[in-house]
Short mmCIF file of C-alpha atoms in Angstrom, two decimals:
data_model
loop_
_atom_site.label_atom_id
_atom_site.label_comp_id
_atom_site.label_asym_id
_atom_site.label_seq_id
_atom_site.Cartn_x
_atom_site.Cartn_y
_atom_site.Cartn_z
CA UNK A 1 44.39 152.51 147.35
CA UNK A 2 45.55 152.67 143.77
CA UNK A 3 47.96 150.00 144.46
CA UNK A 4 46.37 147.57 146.56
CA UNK A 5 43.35 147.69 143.80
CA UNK A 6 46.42 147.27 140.87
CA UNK A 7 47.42 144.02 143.25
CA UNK A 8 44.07 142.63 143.63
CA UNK A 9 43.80 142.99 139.83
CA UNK A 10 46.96 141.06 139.01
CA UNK A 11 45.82 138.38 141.64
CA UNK A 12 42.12 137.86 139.84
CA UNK A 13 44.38 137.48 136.41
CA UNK A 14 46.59 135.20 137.75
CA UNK A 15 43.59 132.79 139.10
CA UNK A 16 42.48 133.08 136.27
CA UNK A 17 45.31 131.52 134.20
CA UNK A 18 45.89 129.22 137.13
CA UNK A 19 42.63 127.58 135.71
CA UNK A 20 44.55 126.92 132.39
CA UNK A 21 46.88 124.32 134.40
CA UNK A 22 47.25 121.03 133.05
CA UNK A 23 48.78 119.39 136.04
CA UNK A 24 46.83 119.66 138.75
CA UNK A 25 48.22 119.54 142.10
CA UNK A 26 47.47 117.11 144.70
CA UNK A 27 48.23 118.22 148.34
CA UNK A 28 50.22 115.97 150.15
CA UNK A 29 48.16 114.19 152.55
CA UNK A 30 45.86 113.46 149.86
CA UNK A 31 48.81 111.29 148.05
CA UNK A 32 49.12 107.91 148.19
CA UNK A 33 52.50 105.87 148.44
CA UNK A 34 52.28 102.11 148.02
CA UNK A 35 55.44 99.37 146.92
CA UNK A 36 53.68 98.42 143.79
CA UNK A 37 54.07 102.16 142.92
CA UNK A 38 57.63 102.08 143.99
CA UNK A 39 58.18 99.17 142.04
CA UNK A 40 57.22 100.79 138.56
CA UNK A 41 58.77 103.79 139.44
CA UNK A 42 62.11 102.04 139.78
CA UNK A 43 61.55 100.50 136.82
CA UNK A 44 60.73 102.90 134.76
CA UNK A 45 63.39 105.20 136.16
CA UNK A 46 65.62 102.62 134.93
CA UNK A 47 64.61 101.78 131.62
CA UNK A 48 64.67 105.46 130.55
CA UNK A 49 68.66 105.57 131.37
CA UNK A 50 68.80 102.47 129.46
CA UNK A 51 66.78 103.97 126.15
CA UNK A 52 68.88 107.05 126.75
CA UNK A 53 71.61 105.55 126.72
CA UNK A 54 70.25 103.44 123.64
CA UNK A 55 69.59 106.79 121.71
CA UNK A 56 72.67 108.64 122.18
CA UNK A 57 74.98 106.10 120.82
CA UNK A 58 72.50 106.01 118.12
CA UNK A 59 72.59 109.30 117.84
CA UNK A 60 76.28 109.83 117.92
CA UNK A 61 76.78 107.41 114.84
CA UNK A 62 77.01 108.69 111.45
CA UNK A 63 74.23 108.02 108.99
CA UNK A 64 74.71 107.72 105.37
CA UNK A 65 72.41 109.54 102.64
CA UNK A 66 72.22 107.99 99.31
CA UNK A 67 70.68 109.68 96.04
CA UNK A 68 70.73 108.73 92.56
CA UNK A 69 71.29 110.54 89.34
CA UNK A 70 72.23 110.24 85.93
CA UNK A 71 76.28 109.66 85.31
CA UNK A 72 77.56 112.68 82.85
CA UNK A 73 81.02 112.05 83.93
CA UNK A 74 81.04 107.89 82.34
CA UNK A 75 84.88 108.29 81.01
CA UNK A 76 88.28 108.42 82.23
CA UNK A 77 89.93 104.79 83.91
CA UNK A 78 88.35 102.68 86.12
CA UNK A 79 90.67 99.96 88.63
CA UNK A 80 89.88 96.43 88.98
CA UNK A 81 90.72 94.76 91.50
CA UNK A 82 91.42 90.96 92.32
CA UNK A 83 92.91 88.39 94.20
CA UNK A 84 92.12 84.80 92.87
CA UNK A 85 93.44 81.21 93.78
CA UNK A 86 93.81 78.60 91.47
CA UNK A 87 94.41 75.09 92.72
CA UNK A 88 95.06 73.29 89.26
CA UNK A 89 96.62 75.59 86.99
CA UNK A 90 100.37 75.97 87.46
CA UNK A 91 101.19 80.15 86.87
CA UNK A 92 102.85 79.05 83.96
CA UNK A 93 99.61 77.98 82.16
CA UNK A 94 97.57 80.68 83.99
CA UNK A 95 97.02 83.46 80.88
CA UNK A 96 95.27 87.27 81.90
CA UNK A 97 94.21 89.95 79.24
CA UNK A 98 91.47 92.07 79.00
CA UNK A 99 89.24 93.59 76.41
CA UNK A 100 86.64 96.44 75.82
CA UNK A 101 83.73 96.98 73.96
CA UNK A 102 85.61 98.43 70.80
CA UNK A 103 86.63 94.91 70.64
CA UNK A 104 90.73 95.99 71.44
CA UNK A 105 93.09 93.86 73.42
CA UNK A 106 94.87 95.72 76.13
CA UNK A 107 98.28 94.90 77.76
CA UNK A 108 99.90 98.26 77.91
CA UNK A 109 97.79 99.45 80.69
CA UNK A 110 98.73 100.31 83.63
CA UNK A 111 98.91 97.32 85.38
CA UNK A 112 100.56 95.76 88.80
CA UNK A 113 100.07 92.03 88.61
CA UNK A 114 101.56 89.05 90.75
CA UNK A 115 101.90 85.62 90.50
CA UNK A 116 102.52 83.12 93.26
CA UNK A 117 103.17 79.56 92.62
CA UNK A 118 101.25 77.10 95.19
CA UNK A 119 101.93 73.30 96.11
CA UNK A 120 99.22 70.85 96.03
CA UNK A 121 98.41 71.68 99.48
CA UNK A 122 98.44 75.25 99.03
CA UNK A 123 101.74 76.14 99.95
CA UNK A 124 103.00 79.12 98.64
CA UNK A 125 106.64 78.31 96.47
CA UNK A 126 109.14 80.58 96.69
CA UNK A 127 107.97 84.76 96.56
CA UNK A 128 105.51 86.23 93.94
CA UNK A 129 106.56 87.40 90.95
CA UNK A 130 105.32 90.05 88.97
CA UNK A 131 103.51 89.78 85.76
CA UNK A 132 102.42 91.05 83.13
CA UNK A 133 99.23 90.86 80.93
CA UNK A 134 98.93 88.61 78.40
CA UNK A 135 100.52 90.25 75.25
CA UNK A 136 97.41 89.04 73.18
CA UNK A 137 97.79 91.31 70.19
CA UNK A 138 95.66 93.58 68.53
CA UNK A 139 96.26 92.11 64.94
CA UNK A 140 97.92 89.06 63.84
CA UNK A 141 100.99 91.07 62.78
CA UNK A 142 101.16 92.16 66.40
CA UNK A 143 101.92 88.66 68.12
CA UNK A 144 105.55 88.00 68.92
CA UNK A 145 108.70 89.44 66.92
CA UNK A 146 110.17 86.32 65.07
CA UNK A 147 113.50 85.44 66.43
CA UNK A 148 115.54 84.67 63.35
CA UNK A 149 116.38 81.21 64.32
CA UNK A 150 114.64 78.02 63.91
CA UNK A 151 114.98 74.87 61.35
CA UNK A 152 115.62 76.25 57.93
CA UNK A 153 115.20 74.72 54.55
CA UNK A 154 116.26 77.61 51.72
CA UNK A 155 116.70 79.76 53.86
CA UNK A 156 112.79 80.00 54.32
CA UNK A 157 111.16 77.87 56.35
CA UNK A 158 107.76 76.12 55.52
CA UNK A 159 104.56 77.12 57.41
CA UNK A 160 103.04 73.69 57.15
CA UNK A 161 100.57 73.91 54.51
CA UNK A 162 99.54 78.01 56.08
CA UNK A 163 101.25 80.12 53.89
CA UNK A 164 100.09 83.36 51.98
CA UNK A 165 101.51 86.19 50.49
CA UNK A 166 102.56 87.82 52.47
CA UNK A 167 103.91 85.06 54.48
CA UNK A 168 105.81 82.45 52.86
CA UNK A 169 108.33 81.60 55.59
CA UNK A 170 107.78 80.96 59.49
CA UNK A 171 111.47 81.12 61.29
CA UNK A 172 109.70 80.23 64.60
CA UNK A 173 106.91 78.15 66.05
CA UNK A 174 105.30 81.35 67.21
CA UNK A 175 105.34 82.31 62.84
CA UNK A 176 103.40 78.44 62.24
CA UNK A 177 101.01 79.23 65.00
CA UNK A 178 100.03 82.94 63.30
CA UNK A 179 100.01 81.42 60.22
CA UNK A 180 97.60 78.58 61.68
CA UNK A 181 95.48 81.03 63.28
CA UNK A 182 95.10 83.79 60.00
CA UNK A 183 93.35 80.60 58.30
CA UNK A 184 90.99 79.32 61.04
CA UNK A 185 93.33 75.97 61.46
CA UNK A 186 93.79 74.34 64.83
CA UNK A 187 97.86 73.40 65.11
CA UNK A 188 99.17 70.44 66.16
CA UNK A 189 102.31 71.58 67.50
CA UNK A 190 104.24 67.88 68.31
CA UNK A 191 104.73 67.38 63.93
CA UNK A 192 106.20 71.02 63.86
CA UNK A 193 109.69 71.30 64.08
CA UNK A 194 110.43 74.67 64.80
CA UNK A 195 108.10 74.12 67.98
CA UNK A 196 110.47 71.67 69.19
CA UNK A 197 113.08 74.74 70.48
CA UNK A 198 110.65 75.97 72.36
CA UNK A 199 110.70 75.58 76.21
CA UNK A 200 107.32 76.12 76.68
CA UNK A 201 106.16 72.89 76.75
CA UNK A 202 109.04 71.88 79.07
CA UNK A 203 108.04 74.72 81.46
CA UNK A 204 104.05 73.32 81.66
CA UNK A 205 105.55 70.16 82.38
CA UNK A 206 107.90 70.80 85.45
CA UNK A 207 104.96 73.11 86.78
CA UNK A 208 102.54 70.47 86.34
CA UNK A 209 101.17 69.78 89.82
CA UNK A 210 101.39 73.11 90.93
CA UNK A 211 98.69 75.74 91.25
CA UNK A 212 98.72 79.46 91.17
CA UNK A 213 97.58 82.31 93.46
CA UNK A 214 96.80 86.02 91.03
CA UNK A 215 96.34 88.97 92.91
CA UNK A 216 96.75 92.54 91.92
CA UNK A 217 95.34 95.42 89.78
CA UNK A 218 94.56 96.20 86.33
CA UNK A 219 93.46 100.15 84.89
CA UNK A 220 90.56 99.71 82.20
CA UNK A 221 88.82 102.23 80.12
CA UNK A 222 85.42 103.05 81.53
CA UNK A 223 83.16 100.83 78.87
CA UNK A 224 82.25 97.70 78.94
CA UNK A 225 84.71 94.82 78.69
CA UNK A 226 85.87 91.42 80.33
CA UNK A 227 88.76 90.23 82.46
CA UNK A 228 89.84 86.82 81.18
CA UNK A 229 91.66 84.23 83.55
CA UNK A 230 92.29 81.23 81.26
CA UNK A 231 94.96 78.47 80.55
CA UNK A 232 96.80 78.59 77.70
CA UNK A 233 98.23 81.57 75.71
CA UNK A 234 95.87 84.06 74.25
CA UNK A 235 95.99 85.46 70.50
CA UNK A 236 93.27 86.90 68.41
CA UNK A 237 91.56 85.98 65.20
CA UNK A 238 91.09 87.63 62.05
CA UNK A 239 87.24 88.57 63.43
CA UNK A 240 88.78 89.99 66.88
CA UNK A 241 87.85 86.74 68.58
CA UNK A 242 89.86 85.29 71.72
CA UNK A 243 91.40 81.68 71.11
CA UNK A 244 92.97 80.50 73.66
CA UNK A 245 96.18 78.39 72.57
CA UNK A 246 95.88 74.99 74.80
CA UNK A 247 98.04 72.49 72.67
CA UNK A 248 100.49 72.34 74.85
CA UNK A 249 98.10 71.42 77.72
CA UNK A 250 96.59 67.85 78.98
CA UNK A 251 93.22 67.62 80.20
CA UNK A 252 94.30 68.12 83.68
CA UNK A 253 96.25 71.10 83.53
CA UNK A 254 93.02 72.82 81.68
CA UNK A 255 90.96 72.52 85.50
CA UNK A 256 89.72 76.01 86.19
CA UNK A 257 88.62 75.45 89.71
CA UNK A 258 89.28 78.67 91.37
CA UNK A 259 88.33 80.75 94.53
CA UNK A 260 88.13 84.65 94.82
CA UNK A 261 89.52 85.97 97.39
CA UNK A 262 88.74 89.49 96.58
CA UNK A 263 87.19 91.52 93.48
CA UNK A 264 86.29 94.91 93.60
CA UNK A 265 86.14 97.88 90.80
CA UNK A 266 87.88 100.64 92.38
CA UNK A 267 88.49 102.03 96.07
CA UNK A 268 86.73 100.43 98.73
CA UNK A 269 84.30 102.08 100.89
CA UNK A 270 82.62 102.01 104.70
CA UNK A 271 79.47 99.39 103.75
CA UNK A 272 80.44 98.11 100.53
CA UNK A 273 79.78 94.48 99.32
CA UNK A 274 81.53 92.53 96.97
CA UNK A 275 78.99 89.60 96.07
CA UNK A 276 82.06 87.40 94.71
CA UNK A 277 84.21 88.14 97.26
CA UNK A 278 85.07 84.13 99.05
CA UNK A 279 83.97 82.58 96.13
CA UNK A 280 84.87 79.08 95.66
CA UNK A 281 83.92 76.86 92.21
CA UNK A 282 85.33 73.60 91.77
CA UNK A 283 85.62 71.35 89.05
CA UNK A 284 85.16 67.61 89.93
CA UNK A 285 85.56 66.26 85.99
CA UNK A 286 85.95 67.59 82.37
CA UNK A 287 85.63 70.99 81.42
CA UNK A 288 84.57 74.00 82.10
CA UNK A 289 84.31 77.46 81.60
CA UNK A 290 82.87 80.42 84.42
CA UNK A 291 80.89 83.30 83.22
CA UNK A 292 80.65 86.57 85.66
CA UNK A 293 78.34 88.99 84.55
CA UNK A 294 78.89 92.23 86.53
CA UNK A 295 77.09 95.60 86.54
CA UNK A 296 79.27 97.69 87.93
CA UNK A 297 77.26 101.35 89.42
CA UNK A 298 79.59 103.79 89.46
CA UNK A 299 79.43 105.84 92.65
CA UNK A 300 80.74 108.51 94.90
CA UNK A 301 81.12 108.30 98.95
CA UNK A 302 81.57 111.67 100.63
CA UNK A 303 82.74 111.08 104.22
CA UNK A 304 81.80 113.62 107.16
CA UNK A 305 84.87 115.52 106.57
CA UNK A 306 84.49 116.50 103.33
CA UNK A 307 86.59 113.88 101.34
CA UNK A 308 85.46 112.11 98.47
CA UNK A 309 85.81 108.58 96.56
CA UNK A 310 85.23 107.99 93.03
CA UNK A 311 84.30 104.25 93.65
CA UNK A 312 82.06 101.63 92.16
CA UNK A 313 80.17 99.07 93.44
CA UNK A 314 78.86 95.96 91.67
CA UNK A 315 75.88 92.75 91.11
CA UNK A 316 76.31 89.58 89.85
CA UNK A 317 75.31 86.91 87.74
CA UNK A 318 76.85 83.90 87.05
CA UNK A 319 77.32 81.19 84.02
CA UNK A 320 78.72 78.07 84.29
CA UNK A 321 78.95 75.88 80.83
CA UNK A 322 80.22 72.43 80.82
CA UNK A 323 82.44 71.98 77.50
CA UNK A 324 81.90 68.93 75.69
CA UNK A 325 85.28 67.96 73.80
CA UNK A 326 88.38 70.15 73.26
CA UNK A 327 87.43 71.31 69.94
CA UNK A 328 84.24 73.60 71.30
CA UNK A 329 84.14 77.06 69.96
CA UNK A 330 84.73 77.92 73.65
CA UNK A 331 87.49 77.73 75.82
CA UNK A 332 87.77 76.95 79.80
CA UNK A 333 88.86 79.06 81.82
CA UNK A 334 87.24 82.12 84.49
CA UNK A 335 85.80 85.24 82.23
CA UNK A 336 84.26 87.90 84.33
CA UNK A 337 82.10 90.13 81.82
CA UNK A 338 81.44 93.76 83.21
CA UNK A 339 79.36 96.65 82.12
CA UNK A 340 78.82 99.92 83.20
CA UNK A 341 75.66 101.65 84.25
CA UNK A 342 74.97 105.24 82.83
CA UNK A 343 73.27 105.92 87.03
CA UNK A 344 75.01 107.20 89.55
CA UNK A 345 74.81 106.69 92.75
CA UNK A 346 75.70 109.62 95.60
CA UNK A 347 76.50 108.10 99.47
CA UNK A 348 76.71 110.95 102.04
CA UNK A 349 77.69 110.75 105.10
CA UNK A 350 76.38 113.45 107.75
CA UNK A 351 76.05 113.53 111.86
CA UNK A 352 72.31 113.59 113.07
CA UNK A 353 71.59 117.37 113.76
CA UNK A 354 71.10 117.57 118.12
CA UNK A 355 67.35 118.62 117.95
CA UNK A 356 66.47 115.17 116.77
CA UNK A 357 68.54 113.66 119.89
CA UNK A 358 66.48 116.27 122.02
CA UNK A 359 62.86 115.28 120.37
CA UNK A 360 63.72 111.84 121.10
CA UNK A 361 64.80 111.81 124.58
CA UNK A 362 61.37 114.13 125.39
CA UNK A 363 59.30 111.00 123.48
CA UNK A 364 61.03 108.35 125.76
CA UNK A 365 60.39 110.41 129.33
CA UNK A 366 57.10 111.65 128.65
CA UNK A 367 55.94 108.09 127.57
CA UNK A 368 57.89 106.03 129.52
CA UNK A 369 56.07 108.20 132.34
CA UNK A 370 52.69 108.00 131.07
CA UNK A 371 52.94 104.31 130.34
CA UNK A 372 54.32 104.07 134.45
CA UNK A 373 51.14 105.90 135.55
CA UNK A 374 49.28 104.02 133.47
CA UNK A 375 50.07 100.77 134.40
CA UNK A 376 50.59 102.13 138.30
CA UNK A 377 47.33 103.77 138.42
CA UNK A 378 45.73 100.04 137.12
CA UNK A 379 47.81 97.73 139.72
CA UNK A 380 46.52 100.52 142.55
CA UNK A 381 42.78 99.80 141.44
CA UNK A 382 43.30 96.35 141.09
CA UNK A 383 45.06 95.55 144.46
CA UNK A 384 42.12 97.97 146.45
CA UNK A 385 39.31 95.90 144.49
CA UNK A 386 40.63 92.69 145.42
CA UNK A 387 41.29 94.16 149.31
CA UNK A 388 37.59 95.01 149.26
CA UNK A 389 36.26 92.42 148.28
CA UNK A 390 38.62 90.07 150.81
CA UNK A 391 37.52 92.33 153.67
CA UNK A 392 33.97 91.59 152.83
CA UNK A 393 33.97 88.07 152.77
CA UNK A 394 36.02 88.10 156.20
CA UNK A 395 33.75 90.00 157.73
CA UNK A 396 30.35 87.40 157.08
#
C-alpha cells in the first residue's frame, strides 16, 4: 500500500505540472491538413535554410572594433607613399623635396624614389630610374659645391651686380643664382655667362614633350609638413621660404596636370580609403598650382591573429589657385600639405563569439514559425468563411 499511495502521489504532481504546458496538444483526428497549409509550410521551411544560411556566413566573417584615444606615442617616422603621373612635365623638370614644421628641408631621408619618362601618349621610355630628393638646402651656403671652373675675369668672377662680403666671386652659374637668391633678385639666366656651360637647359629642351610618371616612398618625421611636386629646381630663401627656380622653363613645360595613382601614409590595411587615390586634375591654360590639405589619423589595426600595424589613414581638402603672371609670390606645381592628429584611432578585429550565432538562429525558427501559423491560421479562416458563405447561396 505504501507504494501504490507514493505512485498515486507522484501521478497527482505530475497533472499538476502538466497544467503548466504551454503547448497544448491536439489529438490527431482533431487536426486539420489542408494545401494552403502545406503551401506555407514549404515555404517557410525554406526560407529558414535560406536565413540560416544568410546568418552563418555572416556569422563566420570577421568584424572589426574601432575605439579612439588620445596619441602619447606622436614621434618616431612616418612613410608616405605615392605614385603620381604627370603628362606635361618631362622628369627632368619634375623637382620633389619635403619639409616639416621646424621649417627644415629634408633630402637625406630615407628615401626610394623612381622616375619614369612617358611619351605623349603615355608610353613609358626606356626603365625607371631612381631618384633622389631634391637637394634643396637648408641654408644658402648649403646649395651646390662650386666647381672651380667657369668664365673668369681676375681670377674672380663677377656675380652680376649680387655680391657681398662674403661673396665677391661666383665660379659657376649655380654661385650667380645663390647670390641672386641671398638678395631677393629674380635671375635672368640667358645674360649670364657662366650659365651658358650648363647643360641644364639643353636637358629641358630634348625632354620637352615628354611627361613623367613618380612613384615610390619617402620617411618623414612625425609633424606636420608638405610633399612638394613642382617644376623647376628648388632652393630656399634667407626667411626659409621655397622658390622654385623656373628660368629655364617656357610656359608649357610649367603644366602641372597630374593624376594620382596612389597616396597613402604608411602600411595599408583591410578597409582603408585613400580619398586621392585615381585622382585626375588637368590644366587646360595658364597656370596653376594644387593644394592638398591632409589630416592624417594615426592608427593601429590588430588582425585576429594577434599582429599589429602602425598605420595611418587620412581626409582631404583641396586648393586649386590659378596664377596670374610668372612673377606671383607662388609657384605651380602639386603641394600636398599634411598634419597630424594628436587622436588615435584602435581597429580590432575579432570572430563573433557562437552564442550570438545560436540566439540568432532560435529568433529566425521561432518567428519564422509563428509568422507561418499566423498567416496559415488566417488563409484557413478565410478560405472556410468564403466556403460558407458559397454553400449558402447554393443552397437558396
Amino acid at each position: 500500500q505504501s507504494t501504490w499511495g507514493l505512485l498515486n502521489r507522484y501521478s497527482r504532481m505530475f497533472k499538476r505540472l502538466a497544467n503548466l504546458d504551454a503547448h497544448a496538444k491536439v489529438k490527431g483526428e482533431f487536426q486539420v491538413r489542408t494545401y494552403t497549409g502545406a503551401m506555407i509550410s514549404v515555404v517557410t521551411i525554406v526560407s529558414v535554410l535560406v536565413l540560416i544560411v544568410s546568418e552563418f556566413r555572416y556569422f563566420s566573417q570577421v568584424e572589426t572594433i574601432e575605439h579612439m584615444t588620445v596619441d602619447l606615442e606622436n614621434k618616431g617616422k612616418s612613410k608616405i607613399n605615392f605614385d603620381v603621373t604627370f603628362p606635361n612635365l618631362a622628369c627632368s623638370v619634375v623637382s620633389i623635396d619635403t619639409t616639416d614644421s621646424t621649417g627644415d628641408n629634408h633630402f637625406d631621408i630615407q628615401h626610394n624614389i623612381f622616375k619614369q619618362r612617358l611619351t605623349v601618349d603615355g608610353s613609358a621610355l626606356g626603365v625607371a630610374h631612381r631618384d633622389a630628393i631634391s637637394k634643396a638646402a637648408k641654408s644658402l651656403n648649403e646649395v651646390v659645391t662650386p666647381l672651380k671652373s667657369g668664365p673668369k675675369k681676375d681670377d674672380c668672377p663677377a656675380c652680376y651686380g649680387a655680391e657681398t662680403e662674403d661673396t665677391k666671386c661666383c665660379f659657376t652659374c649655380e654661385d650667380v643664382r645663390k647670390a641672386y637668391m641671398a638678395r631677393g633678385w629674380r635671375l635672368d639666366e640667358s645674360t649670364v655667362a657662366q650659365c651658358k656651360e650648363v647643360h641644364y637647359q639643353g636637358t629641358h629642351e630634348a625632354q620637352a614633350n615628354e611627361g613623367c610618371h613618380v612613384f615610390g616612398f619617402v620617411e618623414v618625421n612625425k609633424v606636420s609638413g608638405s610633399l612638394h611636386f613642382a617644376p623647376g629646381k628648388t632652393t630656399i630663401q634667407p626667411i626659409m621660404l621655397h622658390f622654385m627656380d623656373l628660368q629655364q622653363l617656357s610656359s608649357g613645360q610649367a603644366n602641372v596636370s597630374h593624376r594620382i595613382n596612389s597616396f597613402s601614409f604608411g602600411e595599408p590595411f583591410p578597409g582603408v580609403k585613400n580619398p586621392l587615390d585615381s585622382t585626375n586634375r588637368t590644366v587646360t591654360e595658364g597656370t596653376v598650382v594644387y593644394h592638398y590639405y591632409a589630416k592624417v589619423v594615426p592608427t593601429i589595426y590588430e588582425f585576429k591573429d594577434q599582429s599589429i600595424v602602425s598605420t595611418n589613414q587620412y581626409s582631404v581638402s583641396e586648393h586649386k589657385r590659378q596664377l596670374v603672371n610668372r612673377l606671383d609670390t607662388e609657384m605651380p606645381g602639386v603641394f600636398i600639405e599634411y598634419e597630424y592628429s594628436p587622436i588615435m584611432v584602435r581597429i580590432k578585429e575579432r570572430y563573433k563569439p557562437f552564442s550570438h550565432f545560436l540566439v540568432e538562429v532560435c529568433a529566425i525558427v521561432g518567428g519564422m514559425f509563428t509568422v507561418a501559423g499566423i498567416i496559415d491560421s488566417v488563409v484557413h479562416k478565410s478560405v472556410k468563411t468564403i466556403s460558407q458563405k458559397l454553400d449558402s447561396s447554393k443552397n437558396r
